Amino acid sequence: FYTAPTAPARARARLEAAGAEVIGVELDRHGRVSLAAVLDDLGRRGCTGILLEGGGLLIGSALRDGRVDKICLFLAPILIGGDGAPGWFRGGGFRSLPSCPRIEPIEWERLGHDSLLRGYPVRPAAAAAAPGGEREPVADPAVPAMEI
C-alpha cells in the first residue's frame, strides 16, 4: 500500500500485520499521494506495468502527465450527465482540442450490454512531427507503463 508518510500508525500496523507492505511516499502539490513517487518506487522494484483503476482525479492526472500507454474504457448504455455528474476524468484537463490525446487504433468488444474500447493514447502534435505522419505515444518510456 502506498500512503502519506503521516498515515496513522495504527492503520499501518493493521495492514502490516495482515502481510501488506505499507510505503509512505511524498505528497503532490494538492496534498495527495504523489503518483510520480509511487511510479518511481514501482520502477525501482522492477515493475514495468500496472492497471490504474481509480477515480477521475487519479486518471486525469495520469493522462495529463503522459503516464498512460494503453486505455481500456468500459462503456455502459446509460446516459449520465448534468452538473456534478461523474466524468471519465477530472482535474485541469486539456486546454484545447489540439492538445487532447486521441485514442488510436481503436478496438471495440461487446460484453453483454456493455462495450469495451481499447486503444493507445497519442498526442495530436506528435503526428505532424513524426515521419510518415505516424503518431508518437503519449506515455514516457522512462516510467512504468500504465493501463486505465
PDB file of N, CA and C in Angstrom, residues 79-87 90:
ATOM      1  N   LEU A  79     -27.080   6.905 -19.963  1.00  0.00           N
ATOM      2  CA  LEU A  79     -26.727   8.317 -20.116  1.00  0.00           C
ATOM      3  C   LEU A  79     -26.710   8.982 -18.747  1.00  0.00           C
ATOM      4  N   ILE A  80     -25.542   9.444 -18.356  1.00  0.00           N
ATOM      5  CA  ILE A  80     -25.363  10.149 -17.094  1.00  0.00           C
ATOM      6  C   ILE A  80     -24.839  11.532 -17.437  1.00  0.00           C
ATOM      7  N   GLY A  81     -25.367  12.556 -16.828  1.00  0.00           N
ATOM      8  CA  GLY A  81     -24.876  13.890 -17.139  1.00  0.00           C
ATOM      9  C   GLY A  81     -25.449  14.927 -16.205  1.00  0.00           C
ATOM     10  N   GLY A  82     -25.060  16.142 -16.453  1.00  0.00           N
ATOM     11  CA  GLY A  82     -25.521  17.250 -15.642  1.00  0.00           C
ATOM     12  C   GLY A  82     -24.428  17.753 -14.720  1.00  0.00           C
ATOM     13  N   ASP A  83     -24.699  18.883 -14.086  1.00  0.00           N
ATOM     14  CA  ASP A  83     -23.730  19.468 -13.157  1.00  0.00           C
ATOM     15  C   ASP A  83     -23.429  18.492 -12.034  1.00  0.00           C
ATOM     16  N   GLY A  84     -22.168  18.277 -11.779  1.00  0.00           N
ATOM     17  CA  GLY A  84     -21.748  17.401 -10.692  1.00  0.00           C
ATOM     18  C   GLY A  84     -21.776  15.918 -11.026  1.00  0.00           C
ATOM     19  N   ALA A  85     -22.162  15.551 -12.244  1.00  0.00           N
ATOM     20  CA  ALA A  85     -22.193  14.132 -12.630  1.00  0.00           C
ATOM     21  C   ALA A  85     -20.762  13.615 -12.777  1.00  0.00           C
ATOM     22  N   PRO A  86     -20.538  12.345 -12.470  1.00  0.00           N
ATOM     23  CA  PRO A  86     -19.180  11.807 -12.612  1.00  0.00           C
ATOM     24  C   PRO A  86     -18.748  11.785 -14.072  1.00  0.00           C
ATOM     25  N   GLY A  87     -17.486  12.058 -14.296  1.00  0.00           N
ATOM     26  CA  GLY A  87     -16.923  12.005 -15.643  1.00  0.00           C
ATOM     27  C   GLY A  87     -15.811  10.979 -15.693  1.00  0.00           C
ATOM     28  N   ARG A  90     -11.113  13.883 -14.161  1.00  0.00           N
ATOM     29  CA  ARG A  90     -11.326  15.205 -13.591  1.00  0.00           C
ATOM     30  C   ARG A  90     -10.000  15.950 -13.518  1.00  0.00           C
TER      31      ARG A  90
END
